[in-house]
Each structure stands twice: as C-alpha cells, then as structure tokens.
Amino acid sequence: MCMFIILPVMTSGDSISPQQTAESRTEGESVTLRCSYTASSEYVELYWYRQNSNRALEYILYKGARSSSSSHTADFAKSRFTSTADRSSTTITISKLALSDTAIYHCALRIAQCENSLERCTKTLSALTGTGPLPDKR
C-alpha cells in the first residue's frame, strides 16, 4: 500500500492548497493529487516536490499556467509522472505506483513579476528557494 500526504507551500499574497490531504493506493495503480491556487499574476509556475521519510525534498516537476507555457520534469519522473495546470489548479498523476512513491508531496507556486510593456519578466521565487531548476525567461 502506498500512502500520499499533500502539503502546500504558502506564499505572501498568493496561495496554494491541497484539495485532498491524504490518499492511499495499491502498488501498480495510479493516483492523482490536486492543489488549487490563487495568484495575482498571469505568469505562474506550479511545482511538485516529494519528501520520503528522513530525506530532503526531491524536485519532481513544474508546469506553467496562465501566460506561462514552460515545463520541466526530473529525469527519474519522466516515465510515470505527469502534470496538468490551469487558471486555478494543478494536478500530478503518478502511474504504476511503487512502494518507493510513498511520501509527503508538496505543491508550490512561483510567480514571475513583469516589469515593462515588453513583458520582460524577472522571476521571484515564492517558495523553496534553490530547489529544482529555475529557468530564465526573457
């Protein structure tokens, strides 16, 4: 049996929260975890991390939403982890579950601040600084 707990990473002025707090599935099945969010910007990236017992956070993926179409998935996750993102929520689906997928899963929200009419954006990380890739958008 695989157990999943979802914890949000809160941000100042913007917010993200899980729509369920725990899920259980059997090995070989799939599970979809969902977080909803509010954001003041059109430039949104939604991140997923996991934390196995007594280990550091592990970056899984991020997916752009609203006016951001960027995405990235960690190598280990490319074959079994997929994500969706829309104007108010994000999901992560894990297929062919293994016991090693048992973890606390974190969803996080990242906002880009656009500074001028050319839409040149500089990123400000709302949560989990220095974890996972932080691509430069220009």
Coordinates of N, CA and C in Angstrom, one line a residue:
M1 N 0.8 -1.2 0.0 CA 0.0 0.0 0.0 C 0.9 1.2 0.0
C2 N 0.6 2.2 -0.9 CA 1.3 3.4 -1.0 C 0.5 4.5 -0.3
M3 N 1.1 5.4 0.4 CA 0.4 6.5 1.1 C 1.0 7.8 0.7
F4 N 0.1 8.8 0.4 CA 0.4 10.1 -0.1 C -0.2 11.1 0.8
I5 N 0.6 12.1 1.2 CA 0.1 13.2 2.0 C 0.6 14.5 1.2
I6 N -0.4 15.4 1.1 CA 0.0 16.6 0.3 C 0.0 17.8 1.2
L7 N 1.1 18.6 1.2 CA 1.3 19.8 2.0 C 1.6 21.0 1.0
P8 N 0.9 22.1 1.3 CA 1.1 23.3 0.4 C 2.4 24.0 0.9
V9 N 2.9 24.8 0.0 CA 3.9 25.8 0.4 C 3.3 27.2 0.2
M10 N 3.1 27.9 1.3 CA 2.4 29.2 1.2 C 3.2 30.3 0.8
T11 N 2.6 31.3 0.2 CA 3.4 32.4 -0.3 C 2.7 33.7 0.2
S12 N 3.4 34.8 0.1 CA 2.8 36.1 0.5 C 1.9 36.7 -0.6
G13 N 0.6 36.9 -0.3 CA -0.3 37.4 -1.2 C -0.9 36.4 -2.2
D14 N -0.2 35.4 -2.5 CA -0.7 34.3 -3.3 C -0.8 33.1 -2.5
S15 N -1.7 32.1 -2.9 CA -1.8 31.0 -2.1 C -2.0 29.7 -2.9
I16 N -1.6 28.6 -2.3 CA -1.8 27.3 -2.9 C -2.2 26.3 -1.8
S17 N -3.1 25.4 -2.1 CA -3.5 24.5 -1.0 C -4.0 23.2 -1.7
P18 N -3.8 22.1 -1.0 CA -4.2 20.8 -1.5 C -5.7 20.6 -1.4
Q19 N -6.3 19.9 -2.4 CA -7.7 19.6 -2.4 C -8.0 18.3 -1.7
Q20 N -7.0 17.5 -1.4 CA -7.2 16.4 -0.5 C -5.9 16.3 0.3
T21 N -6.0 15.8 1.5 CA -4.8 15.8 2.4 C -4.1 14.4 2.4
A22 N -4.7 13.3 2.1 CA -4.1 12.0 2.1 C -4.8 11.1 1.1
E23 N -4.0 10.2 0.5 CA -4.5 9.3 -0.4 C -3.8 7.9 -0.2
S24 N -4.5 6.8 -0.4 CA -3.9 5.5 -0.3 C -4.2 4.7 -1.6
R25 N -3.2 4.1 -2.1 CA -3.4 3.2 -3.3 C -2.6 2.0 -3.2
T26 N -2.8 1.0 -4.0 CA -2.1 -0.3 -4.1 C -1.0 -0.1 -5.1
E27 N 0.1 -0.8 -4.9 CA 1.2 -0.8 -5.9 C 0.6 -1.2 -7.3
G28 N 1.1 -0.6 -8.3 CA 0.6 -0.8 -9.7 C -0.5 0.1 -10.1
E29 N -1.3 0.7 -9.2 CA -2.3 1.6 -9.6 C -1.8 3.0 -9.9
S30 N -2.7 3.9 -10.2 CA -2.3 5.3 -10.4 C -3.0 6.1 -9.3
V31 N -2.4 7.3 -9.1 CA -3.1 8.3 -8.2 C -2.9 9.7 -8.8
T32 N -3.9 10.5 -8.6 CA -3.8 11.9 -9.0 C -4.0 12.8 -7.8
L33 N -3.1 13.7 -7.5 CA -3.1 14.6 -6.4 C -3.4 16.0 -7.0
R34 N -4.1 16.8 -6.3 CA -4.6 18.1 -6.8 C -4.4 19.2 -5.8
C35 N -3.9 20.4 -6.3 CA -3.8 21.6 -5.4 C -4.5 22.7 -6.2
S36 N -5.2 23.6 -5.4 CA -5.8 24.7 -6.0 C -5.0 26.0 -5.6
Y37 N -5.0 27.0 -6.4 CA -4.2 28.2 -6.1 C -4.9 29.5 -6.5
T38 N -4.5 30.6 -5.9 CA -4.9 31.9 -6.4 C -3.6 32.7 -6.6
A39 N -3.5 33.5 -7.6 CA -2.3 34.2 -7.9 C -2.7 35.6 -8.5
S40 N -1.9 36.5 -8.2 CA -2.1 37.9 -8.7 C -1.5 38.2 -10.0
S41 N -0.8 37.2 -10.5 CA 0.0 37.4 -11.8 C -0.6 36.4 -12.9
E42 N -0.3 36.8 -14.1 CA -0.6 35.9 -15.2 C 0.5 34.9 -15.5
Y43 N 1.7 35.2 -14.9 CA 2.9 34.4 -15.1 C 3.1 33.4 -13.9
V44 N 2.6 32.2 -14.0 CA 2.5 31.3 -12.9 C 3.2 30.0 -13.2
E45 N 4.0 29.5 -12.3 CA 4.6 28.2 -12.5 C 4.2 27.4 -11.2
L46 N 3.8 26.1 -11.4 CA 3.4 25.3 -10.3 C 4.3 24.1 -10.2
Y47 N 4.9 24.0 -9.0 CA 5.9 23.0 -8.8 C 5.4 21.8 -7.9
W48 N 5.9 20.6 -8.1 CA 5.7 19.5 -7.3 C 7.0 18.9 -6.8
Y49 N 7.0 18.6 -5.5 CA 8.2 18.0 -4.8 C 7.7 16.9 -3.9
R50 N 8.5 16.0 -3.5 CA 8.1 15.0 -2.6 C 9.2 14.8 -1.5
Q51 N 8.8 14.3 -0.4 CA 9.8 14.1 0.7 C 9.5 12.7 1.3
N52 N 10.5 11.8 1.0 CA 10.4 10.4 1.6 C 10.9 10.5 3.0
S53 N 10.5 9.5 3.8 CA 10.9 9.5 5.2 C 12.3 9.8 5.4
N54 N 12.7 10.7 6.3 CA 14.0 11.1 6.7 C 14.9 11.5 5.5
R55 N 14.3 12.1 4.5 CA 15.1 12.5 3.3 C 14.8 14.0 3.0
A56 N 15.6 14.6 2.2 CA 15.4 16.0 1.8 C 14.3 16.1 0.8
L57 N 13.8 17.2 0.5 CA 12.8 17.4 -0.5 C 13.4 17.0 -1.9
E58 N 12.6 16.4 -2.7 CA 13.1 16.0 -4.0 C 12.2 16.6 -5.1
Y59 N 12.8 17.4 -6.0 CA 12.1 18.1 -7.1 C 11.5 17.0 -8.0
I60 N 10.3 17.2 -8.4 CA 9.7 16.3 -9.4 C 9.5 17.0 -10.7
L61 N 8.7 18.1 -10.7 CA 8.4 18.8 -12.0 C 7.8 20.2 -11.7
Y62 N 7.8 21.0 -12.7 CA 7.0 22.2 -12.7 C 6.2 22.3 -14.0
K63 N 5.1 23.0 -14.0 CA 4.3 23.2 -15.2 C 3.8 24.7 -15.1
G64 N 4.0 25.4 -16.3 CA 3.5 26.7 -16.4 C 1.9 26.8 -16.5
A65 N 1.4 27.9 -16.0 CA -0.1 28.1 -16.1 C -0.3 29.5 -16.5
R66 N -1.6 29.8 -16.9 CA -2.0 31.1 -17.4 C -1.1 31.5 -18.6
S67 N -0.3 32.5 -18.5 CA 0.5 33.0 -19.6 C 1.9 32.3 -19.7
S68 N 2.2 31.4 -18.8 CA 3.4 30.7 -18.8 C 3.2 29.3 -19.4
S69 N 3.9 28.9 -20.4 CA 3.8 27.6 -21.0 C 5.0 26.7 -20.8
S70 N 5.9 27.1 -19.9 CA 7.1 26.4 -19.6 C 6.8 25.1 -18.8
S71 N 7.7 24.2 -18.9 CA 7.6 23.0 -18.1 C 8.9 22.3 -18.0
H72 N 9.1 21.4 -17.0 CA 10.3 20.6 -16.8 C 9.9 19.5 -15.9
T73 N 10.5 18.3 -16.2 CA 10.3 17.1 -15.4 C 11.7 16.5 -15.1
A74 N 11.9 16.2 -13.8 CA 13.1 15.5 -13.4 C 13.3 14.2 -14.2
D75 N 14.5 13.8 -14.5 CA 14.7 12.6 -15.3 C 14.0 11.3 -14.7
F76 N 14.1 11.2 -13.4 CA 13.5 10.0 -12.7 C 12.0 9.9 -12.9
A77 N 11.4 11.1 -13.1 CA 9.9 11.2 -13.2 C 9.3 11.1 -14.6
K78 N 10.1 11.2 -15.6 CA 9.6 11.4 -16.9 C 8.7 10.2 -17.4
S79 N 8.9 9.0 -17.0 CA 8.1 7.9 -17.5 C 6.8 7.7 -16.7
R80 N 6.7 8.1 -15.5 CA 5.5 7.8 -14.7 C 4.8 9.0 -14.1
F81 N 5.3 10.2 -14.1 CA 4.7 11.4 -13.5 C 4.3 12.4 -14.6
T82 N 3.0 12.8 -14.6 CA 2.5 13.8 -15.5 C 1.8 14.9 -14.7
S83 N 1.7 16.0 -15.3 CA 1.0 17.1 -14.6 C 0.1 17.9 -15.5
T84 N -0.9 18.5 -14.9 CA -1.7 19.5 -15.6 C -1.8 20.8 -14.8
A85 N -2.1 21.9 -15.5 CA -2.2 23.2 -14.8 C -3.2 24.0 -15.5
D86 N -4.1 24.7 -14.8 CA -5.0 25.6 -15.4 C -5.0 26.9 -14.6
R87 N -6.0 27.7 -14.8 CA -6.0 29.0 -14.1 C -6.2 29.0 -12.6
S88 N -6.6 27.8 -12.1 CA -6.8 27.8 -10.6 C -6.3 26.5 -9.9
S89 N -5.8 25.6 -10.7 CA -5.4 24.3 -10.0 C -4.3 23.6 -10.8
T90 N -3.7 22.7 -10.1 CA -2.6 21.8 -10.7 C -2.8 20.4 -10.2
T91 N -2.5 19.5 -11.1 CA -2.5 18.1 -10.7 C -1.2 17.4 -11.0
I92 N -0.9 16.3 -10.3 CA 0.2 15.5 -10.6 C -0.4 14.0 -10.6
T93 N -0.1 13.3 -11.6 CA -0.6 11.9 -11.7 C 0.6 11.0 -11.7
I94 N 0.6 10.0 -10.8 CA 1.7 9.0 -10.8 C 1.1 7.7 -11.2
S95 N 1.7 7.1 -12.2 CA 1.2 5.8 -12.7 C 2.1 4.7 -12.3
K96 N 1.6 3.5 -12.3 CA 2.3 2.3 -12.0 C 3.0 2.5 -10.6
L97 N 2.2 2.8 -9.6 CA 2.8 3.1 -8.3 C 3.7 2.0 -7.7
A98 N 4.8 2.5 -7.1 CA 5.7 1.6 -6.4 C 5.7 2.0 -4.9
L99 N 6.1 1.1 -4.1 CA 6.2 1.4 -2.7 C 7.1 2.6 -2.4
S100 N 8.2 2.8 -3.3 CA 9.1 3.9 -3.1 C 8.4 5.3 -3.4
D101 N 7.2 5.3 -4.0 CA 6.4 6.5 -4.2 C 5.8 7.1 -2.9
T102 N 5.7 6.2 -1.9 CA 5.1 6.7 -0.6 C 5.9 7.8 -0.1
A103 N 5.3 9.0 0.1 CA 6.0 10.2 0.5 C 5.0 11.3 0.9
I104 N 5.5 12.4 1.4 CA 4.7 13.6 1.5 C 5.0 14.4 0.2
Y105 N 3.9 14.8 -0.4 CA 4.0 15.5 -1.7 C 3.7 17.0 -1.4
H106 N 4.5 17.9 -2.0 CA 4.4 19.3 -1.8 C 4.1 20.0 -3.1
C107 N 3.1 20.9 -3.1 CA 2.8 21.7 -4.3 C 3.3 23.1 -3.9
A108 N 3.9 23.8 -4.9 CA 4.4 25.1 -4.6 C 4.0 26.0 -5.8
L109 N 3.9 27.3 -5.5 CA 3.5 28.3 -6.5 C 4.7 29.3 -6.7
R110 N 5.0 29.6 -8.0 CA 6.1 30.5 -8.3 C 5.5 31.6 -9.2
I111 N 5.7 32.9 -8.9 CA 5.2 34.0 -9.6 C 6.4 34.7 -10.3
A112 N 6.2 35.1 -11.6 CA 7.1 36.0 -12.2 C 6.5 37.4 -12.2
Q113 N 7.4 38.4 -12.0 CA 6.9 39.8 -12.0 C 7.4 40.4 -13.3
C114 N 6.4 40.9 -14.1 CA 6.8 41.6 -15.3 C 7.0 43.1 -15.1
E115 N 8.1 43.6 -15.6 CA 8.5 45.0 -15.3 C 8.1 46.0 -16.3
N116 N 7.9 45.7 -17.6 CA 7.6 46.7 -18.6 C 6.7 46.2 -19.7
S117 N 6.4 47.1 -20.6 CA 5.4 46.7 -21.7 C 5.9 45.7 -22.6
L118 N 7.2 45.4 -22.7 CA 7.8 44.3 -23.5 C 7.6 43.0 -22.8
E119 N 7.0 43.0 -21.6 CA 6.8 41.7 -20.9 C 8.0 41.0 -20.5
R120 N 9.1 41.8 -20.4 CA 10.4 41.1 -19.9 C 10.2 40.8 -18.4
C121 N 10.3 39.6 -18.1 CA 10.0 39.2 -16.7 C 11.2 38.8 -16.0
T122 N 11.2 39.1 -14.7 CA 12.2 38.6 -13.8 C 11.5 37.7 -12.8
K123 N 12.1 36.6 -12.5 CA 11.5 35.7 -11.6 C 11.7 36.0 -10.1
T124 N 10.7 35.9 -9.3 CA 10.8 35.9 -7.9 C 10.3 34.6 -7.4
L125 N 11.1 33.9 -6.7 CA 10.7 32.6 -6.1 C 9.9 32.8 -4.9
S126 N 8.7 32.3 -4.9 CA 7.8 32.4 -3.7 C 8.1 31.4 -2.7
A127 N 8.6 30.3 -3.1 CA 8.8 29.2 -2.1 C 9.9 28.3 -2.5
L128 N 10.6 27.7 -1.5 CA 11.6 26.6 -1.8 C 12.7 27.1 -2.6
T129 N 13.3 28.2 -2.2 CA 14.4 28.8 -3.0 C 15.6 27.8 -3.1
G130 N 16.1 27.7 -4.3 CA 17.2 26.9 -4.6 C 16.9 25.4 -4.9
T131 N 15.7 25.1 -4.9 CA 15.3 23.7 -5.1 C 14.7 23.5 -6.5
G132 N 15.3 22.6 -7.3 CA 14.8 22.4 -8.6 C 15.3 23.4 -9.6
P133 N 15.0 23.2 -10.9 CA 15.6 24.2 -11.9 C 14.8 25.5 -11.8
L134 N 15.4 26.6 -12.1 CA 14.8 27.8 -12.1 C 15.1 28.5 -13.5
P135 N 14.4 28.2 -14.5 CA 14.7 28.6 -15.9 C 14.6 30.1 -16.0
D136 N 15.4 30.7 -16.8 CA 15.4 32.2 -17.0 C 14.5 32.5 -18.2
K137 N 13.5 33.4 -17.9 CA 12.6 33.8 -19.0 C 12.9 35.2 -19.4
R138 N 13.0 35.4 -20.7 CA 13.2 36.7 -21.2 C 12.3 36.9 -22.4

